[in-house]
mmCIF file of C-alpha atoms in Angstrom:
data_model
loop_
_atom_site.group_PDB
_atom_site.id
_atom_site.type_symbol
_atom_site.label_atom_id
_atom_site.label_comp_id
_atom_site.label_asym_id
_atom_site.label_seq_id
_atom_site.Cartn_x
_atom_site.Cartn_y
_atom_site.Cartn_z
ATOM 1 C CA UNK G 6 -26.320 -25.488 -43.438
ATOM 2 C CA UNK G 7 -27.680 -24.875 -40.208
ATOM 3 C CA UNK G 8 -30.868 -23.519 -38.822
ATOM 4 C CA UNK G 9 -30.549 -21.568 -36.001
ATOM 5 C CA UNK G 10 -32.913 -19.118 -37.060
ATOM 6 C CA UNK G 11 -35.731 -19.874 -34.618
ATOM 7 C CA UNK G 12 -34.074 -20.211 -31.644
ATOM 8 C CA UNK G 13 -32.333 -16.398 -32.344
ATOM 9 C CA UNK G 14 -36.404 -15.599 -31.112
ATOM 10 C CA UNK G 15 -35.678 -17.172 -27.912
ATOM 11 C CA UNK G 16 -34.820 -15.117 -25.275
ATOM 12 C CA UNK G 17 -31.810 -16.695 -23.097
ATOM 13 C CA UNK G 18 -27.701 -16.397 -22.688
ATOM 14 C CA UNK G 19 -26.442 -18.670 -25.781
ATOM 15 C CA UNK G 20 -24.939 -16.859 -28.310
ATOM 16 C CA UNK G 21 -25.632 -16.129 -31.624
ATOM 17 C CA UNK G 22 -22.125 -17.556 -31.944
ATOM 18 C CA UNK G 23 -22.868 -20.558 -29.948
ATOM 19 C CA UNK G 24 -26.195 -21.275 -31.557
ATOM 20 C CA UNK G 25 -25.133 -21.531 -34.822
ATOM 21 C CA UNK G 26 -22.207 -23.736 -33.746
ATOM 22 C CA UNK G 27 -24.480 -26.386 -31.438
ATOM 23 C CA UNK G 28 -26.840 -26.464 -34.685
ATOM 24 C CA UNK G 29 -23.944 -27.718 -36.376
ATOM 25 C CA UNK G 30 -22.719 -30.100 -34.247
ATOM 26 C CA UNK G 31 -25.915 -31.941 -33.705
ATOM 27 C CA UNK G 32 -26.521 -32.329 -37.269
ATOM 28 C CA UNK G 33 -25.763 -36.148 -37.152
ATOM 29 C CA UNK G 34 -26.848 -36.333 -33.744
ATOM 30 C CA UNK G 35 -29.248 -39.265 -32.863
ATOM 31 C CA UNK G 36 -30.244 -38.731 -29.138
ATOM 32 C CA UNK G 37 -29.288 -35.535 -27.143
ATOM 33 C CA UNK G 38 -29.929 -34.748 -23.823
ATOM 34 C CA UNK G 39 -30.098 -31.117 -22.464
ATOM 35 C CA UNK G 40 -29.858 -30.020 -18.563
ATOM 36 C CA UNK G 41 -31.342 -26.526 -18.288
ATOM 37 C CA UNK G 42 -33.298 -25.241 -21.100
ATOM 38 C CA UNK G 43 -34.683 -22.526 -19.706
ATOM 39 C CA UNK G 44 -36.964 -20.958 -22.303
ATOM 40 C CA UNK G 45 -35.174 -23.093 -25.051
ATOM 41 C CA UNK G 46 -32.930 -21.573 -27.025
ATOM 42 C CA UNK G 47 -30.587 -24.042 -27.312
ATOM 43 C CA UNK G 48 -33.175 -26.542 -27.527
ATOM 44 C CA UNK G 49 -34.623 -24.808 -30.283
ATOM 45 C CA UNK G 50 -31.733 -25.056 -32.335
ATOM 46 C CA UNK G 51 -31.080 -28.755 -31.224
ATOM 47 C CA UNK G 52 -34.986 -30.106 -32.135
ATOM 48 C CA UNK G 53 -34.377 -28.191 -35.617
ATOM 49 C CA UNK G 54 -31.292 -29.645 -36.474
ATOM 50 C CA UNK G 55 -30.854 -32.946 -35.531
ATOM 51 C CA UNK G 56 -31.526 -36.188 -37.070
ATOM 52 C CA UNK G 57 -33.074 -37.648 -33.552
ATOM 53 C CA UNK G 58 -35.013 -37.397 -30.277
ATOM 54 C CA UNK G 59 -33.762 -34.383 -27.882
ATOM 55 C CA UNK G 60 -34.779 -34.877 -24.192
ATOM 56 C CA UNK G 61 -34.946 -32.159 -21.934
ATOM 57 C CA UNK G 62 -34.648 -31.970 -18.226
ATOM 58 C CA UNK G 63 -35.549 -29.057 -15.832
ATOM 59 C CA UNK G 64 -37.602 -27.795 -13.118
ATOM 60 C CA UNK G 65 -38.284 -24.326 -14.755
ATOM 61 C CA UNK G 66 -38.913 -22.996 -11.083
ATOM 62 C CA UNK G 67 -36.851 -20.086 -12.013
ATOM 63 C CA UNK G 68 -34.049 -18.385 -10.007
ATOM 64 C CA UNK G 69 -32.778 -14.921 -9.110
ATOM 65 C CA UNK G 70 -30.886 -14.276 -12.343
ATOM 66 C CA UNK G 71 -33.804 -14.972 -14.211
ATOM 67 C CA UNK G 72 -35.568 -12.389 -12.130
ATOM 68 C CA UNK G 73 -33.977 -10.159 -13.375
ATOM 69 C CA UNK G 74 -34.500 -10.204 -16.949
ATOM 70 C CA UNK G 75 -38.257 -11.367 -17.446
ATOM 71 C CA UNK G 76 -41.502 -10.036 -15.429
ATOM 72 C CA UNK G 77 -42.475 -11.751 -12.423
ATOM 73 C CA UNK G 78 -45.281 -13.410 -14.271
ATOM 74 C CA UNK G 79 -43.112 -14.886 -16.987
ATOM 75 C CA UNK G 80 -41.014 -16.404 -14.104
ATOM 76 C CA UNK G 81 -43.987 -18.315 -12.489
ATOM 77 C CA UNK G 82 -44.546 -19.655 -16.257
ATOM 78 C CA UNK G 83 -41.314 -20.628 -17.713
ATOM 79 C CA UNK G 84 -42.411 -24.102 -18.238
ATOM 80 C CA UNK G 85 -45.296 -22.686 -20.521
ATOM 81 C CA UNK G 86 -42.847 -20.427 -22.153
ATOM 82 C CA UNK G 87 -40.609 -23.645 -22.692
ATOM 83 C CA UNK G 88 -42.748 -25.639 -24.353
ATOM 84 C CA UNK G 89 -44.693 -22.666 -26.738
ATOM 85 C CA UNK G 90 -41.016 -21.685 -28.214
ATOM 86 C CA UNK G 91 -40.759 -25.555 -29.024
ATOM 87 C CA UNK G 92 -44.238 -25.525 -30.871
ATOM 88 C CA UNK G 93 -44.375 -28.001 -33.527
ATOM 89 C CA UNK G 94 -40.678 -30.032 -32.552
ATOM 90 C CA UNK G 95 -41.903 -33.548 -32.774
ATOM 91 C CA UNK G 96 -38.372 -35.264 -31.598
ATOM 92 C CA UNK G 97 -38.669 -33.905 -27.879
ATOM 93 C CA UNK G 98 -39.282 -35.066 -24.885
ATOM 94 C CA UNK G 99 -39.226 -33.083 -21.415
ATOM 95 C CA UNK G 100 -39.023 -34.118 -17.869
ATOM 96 C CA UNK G 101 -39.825 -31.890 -15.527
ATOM 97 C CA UNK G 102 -37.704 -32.902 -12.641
ATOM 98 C CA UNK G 103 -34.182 -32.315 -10.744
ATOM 99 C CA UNK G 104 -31.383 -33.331 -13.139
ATOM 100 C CA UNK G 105 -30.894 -36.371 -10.631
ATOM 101 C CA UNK G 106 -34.648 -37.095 -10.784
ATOM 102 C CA UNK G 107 -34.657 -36.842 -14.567
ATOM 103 C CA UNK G 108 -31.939 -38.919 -15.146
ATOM 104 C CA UNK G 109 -33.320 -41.699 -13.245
ATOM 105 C CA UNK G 110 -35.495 -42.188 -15.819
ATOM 106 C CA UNK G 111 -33.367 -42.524 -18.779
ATOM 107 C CA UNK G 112 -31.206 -45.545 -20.248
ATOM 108 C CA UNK G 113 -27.259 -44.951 -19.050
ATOM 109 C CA UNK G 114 -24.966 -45.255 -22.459
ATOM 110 C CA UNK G 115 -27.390 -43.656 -24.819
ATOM 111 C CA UNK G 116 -26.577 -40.230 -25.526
ATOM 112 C CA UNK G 117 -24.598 -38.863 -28.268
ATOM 113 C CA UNK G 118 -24.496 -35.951 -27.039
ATOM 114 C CA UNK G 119 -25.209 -34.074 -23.672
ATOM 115 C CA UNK G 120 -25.279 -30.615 -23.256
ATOM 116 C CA UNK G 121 -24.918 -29.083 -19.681
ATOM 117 C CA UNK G 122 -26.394 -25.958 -19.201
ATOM 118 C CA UNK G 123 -27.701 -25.784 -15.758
ATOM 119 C CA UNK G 124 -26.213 -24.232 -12.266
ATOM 120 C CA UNK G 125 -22.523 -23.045 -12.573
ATOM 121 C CA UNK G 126 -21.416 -23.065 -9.263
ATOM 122 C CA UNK G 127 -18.659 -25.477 -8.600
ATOM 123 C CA UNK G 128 -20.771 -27.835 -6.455
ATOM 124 C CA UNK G 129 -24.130 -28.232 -8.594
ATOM 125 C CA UNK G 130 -21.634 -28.071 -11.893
ATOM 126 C CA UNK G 131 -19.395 -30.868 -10.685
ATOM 127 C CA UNK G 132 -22.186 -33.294 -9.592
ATOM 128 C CA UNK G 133 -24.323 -32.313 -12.888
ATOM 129 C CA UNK G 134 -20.996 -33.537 -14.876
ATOM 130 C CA UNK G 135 -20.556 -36.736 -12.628
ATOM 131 C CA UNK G 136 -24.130 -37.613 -13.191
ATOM 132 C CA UNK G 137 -24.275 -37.403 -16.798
ATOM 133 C CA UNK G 138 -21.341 -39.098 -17.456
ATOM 134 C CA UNK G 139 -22.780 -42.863 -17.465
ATOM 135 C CA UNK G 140 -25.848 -41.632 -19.882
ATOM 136 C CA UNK G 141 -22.934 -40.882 -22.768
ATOM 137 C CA UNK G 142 -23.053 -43.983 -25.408
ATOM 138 C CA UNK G 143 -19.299 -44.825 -26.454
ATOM 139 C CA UNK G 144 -18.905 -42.305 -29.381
ATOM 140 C CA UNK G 145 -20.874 -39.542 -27.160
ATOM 141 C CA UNK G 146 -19.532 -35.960 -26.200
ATOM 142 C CA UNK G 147 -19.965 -33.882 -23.026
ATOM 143 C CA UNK G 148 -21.042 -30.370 -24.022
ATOM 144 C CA UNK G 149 -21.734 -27.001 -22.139
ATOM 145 C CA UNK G 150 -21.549 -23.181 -22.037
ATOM 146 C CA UNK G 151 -19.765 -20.562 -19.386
ATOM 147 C CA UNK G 152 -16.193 -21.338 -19.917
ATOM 148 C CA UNK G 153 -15.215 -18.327 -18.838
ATOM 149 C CA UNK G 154 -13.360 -16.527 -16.141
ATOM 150 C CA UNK G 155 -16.762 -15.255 -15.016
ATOM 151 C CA UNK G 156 -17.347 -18.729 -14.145
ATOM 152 C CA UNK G 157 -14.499 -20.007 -12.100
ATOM 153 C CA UNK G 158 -16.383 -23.302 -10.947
ATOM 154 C CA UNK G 159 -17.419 -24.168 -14.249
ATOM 155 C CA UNK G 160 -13.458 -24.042 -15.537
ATOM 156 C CA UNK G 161 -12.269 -25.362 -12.032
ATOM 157 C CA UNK G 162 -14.912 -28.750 -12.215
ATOM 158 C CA UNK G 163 -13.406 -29.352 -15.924
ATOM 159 C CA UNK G 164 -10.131 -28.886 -15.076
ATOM 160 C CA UNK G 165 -10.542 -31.295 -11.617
ATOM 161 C CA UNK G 166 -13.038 -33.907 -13.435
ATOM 162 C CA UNK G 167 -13.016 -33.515 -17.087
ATOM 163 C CA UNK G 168 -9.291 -31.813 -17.960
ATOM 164 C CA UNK G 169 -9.612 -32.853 -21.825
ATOM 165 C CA UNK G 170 -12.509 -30.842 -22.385
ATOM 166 C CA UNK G 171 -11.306 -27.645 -24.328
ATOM 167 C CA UNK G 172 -13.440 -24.465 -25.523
ATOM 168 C CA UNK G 173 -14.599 -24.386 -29.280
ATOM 169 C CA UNK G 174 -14.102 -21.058 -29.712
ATOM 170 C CA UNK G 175 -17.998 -20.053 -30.183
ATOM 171 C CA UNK G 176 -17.635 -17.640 -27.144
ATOM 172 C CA UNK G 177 -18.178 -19.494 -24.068
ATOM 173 C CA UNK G 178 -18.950 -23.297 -24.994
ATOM 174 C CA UNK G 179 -16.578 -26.358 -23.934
ATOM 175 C CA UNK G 180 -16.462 -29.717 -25.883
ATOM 176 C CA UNK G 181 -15.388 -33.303 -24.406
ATOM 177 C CA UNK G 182 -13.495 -35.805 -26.963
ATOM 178 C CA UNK G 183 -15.838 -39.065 -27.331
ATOM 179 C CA UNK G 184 -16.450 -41.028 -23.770
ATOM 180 C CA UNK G 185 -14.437 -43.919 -25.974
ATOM 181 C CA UNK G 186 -11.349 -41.439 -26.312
ATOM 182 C CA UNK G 187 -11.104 -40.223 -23.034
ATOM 183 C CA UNK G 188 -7.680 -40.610 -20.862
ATOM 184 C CA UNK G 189 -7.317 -38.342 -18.511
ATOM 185 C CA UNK G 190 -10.872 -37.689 -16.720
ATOM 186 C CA UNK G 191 -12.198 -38.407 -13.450
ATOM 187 C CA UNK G 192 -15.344 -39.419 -14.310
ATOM 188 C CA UNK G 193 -15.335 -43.319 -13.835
#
């Protein structure tokens, strides 16, 4: 069973729903990457379920939306708040960097499993999906959250790029079949 437990301490957007199901999934996972932790919710319930190393990439520079949920002071710090809600995870590594940046810096067909949890406009969405693409190993999966109406350029880059990834139904989060498997995408 999974433990999701920690991470439900974490402030941030993902789901009870959601948490418990990423926990799940990565149970067998070997090497995950994350774009956009944030505080590390997700992360949380990635380093504390899986059987590998979780890498992390972000800028933690904060943003409006952020703004408006935590005290100017937290949003100057997020970085610090990152890495004290990941106390004690031994199988993590974080960049701080642009996703582009970060990526640079890591071996193309590794991942098992990427989750993509940064900007969700179109644009920044749609590039952060190109991008990641060549750091999935064969039997790897494309993962994110906000696939939702409320985010039309999340829904529209899938559709455009990545048209067999379908939601899970845990609320908001989107699944790819295995890089090996895919068919129909844009991504190559």
């Amino acid at each position: 069973m999974a433990n999701f437990k920690n991470a439900l301490s974490i402030d941030g957007w993902v789901t009870e729903k959601e948490l418990e199901w990423l926990a799940n999934r990565v149970a067998n996972s070997r090497n995950i990457l994350e774009l956009g932790p944030w505080l590390g919710r997700a992360t949380r319930a990635f380093v504390d379920n899986a059987q590998g190393m979780v890498t992390c990439i972000d800028l933690w520079d904060g943003d409006s939306k952020e703004s408006l949920i935590l005290p100017e002071s937290q949003v100057e710090n997020l970085q610090t708040i990152f890495l004290y809600n990941l106390q004690g995870a031994s199988n993590l590594r974080v960049i701080k960097a642009s996703f582009e940046e970060g990526l640079q810096q890591l071996p193309y067909d590794y991942y098992d499993f990427i989750f993509i949890d940064g900007a969700a406009d179109y644009e920044s969405f749609k590039r952060d999906l190109l991008n990641c693409y060549q750091y999935l190993s064969y039997d790897g999966v494309l993962c994110g959250r906000r696939y939702t109406n409320s985010y039309p350029g999340v829904k529209k880059a899938l559709r455009e790029i990545l048209p067999e990834a379908k939601p899970v139904g845990a609320d908001s989060l989107w699944i790819s079949p295995p890089k090996g498997l895919l068919r129909n995408s844009n991504l190559t």
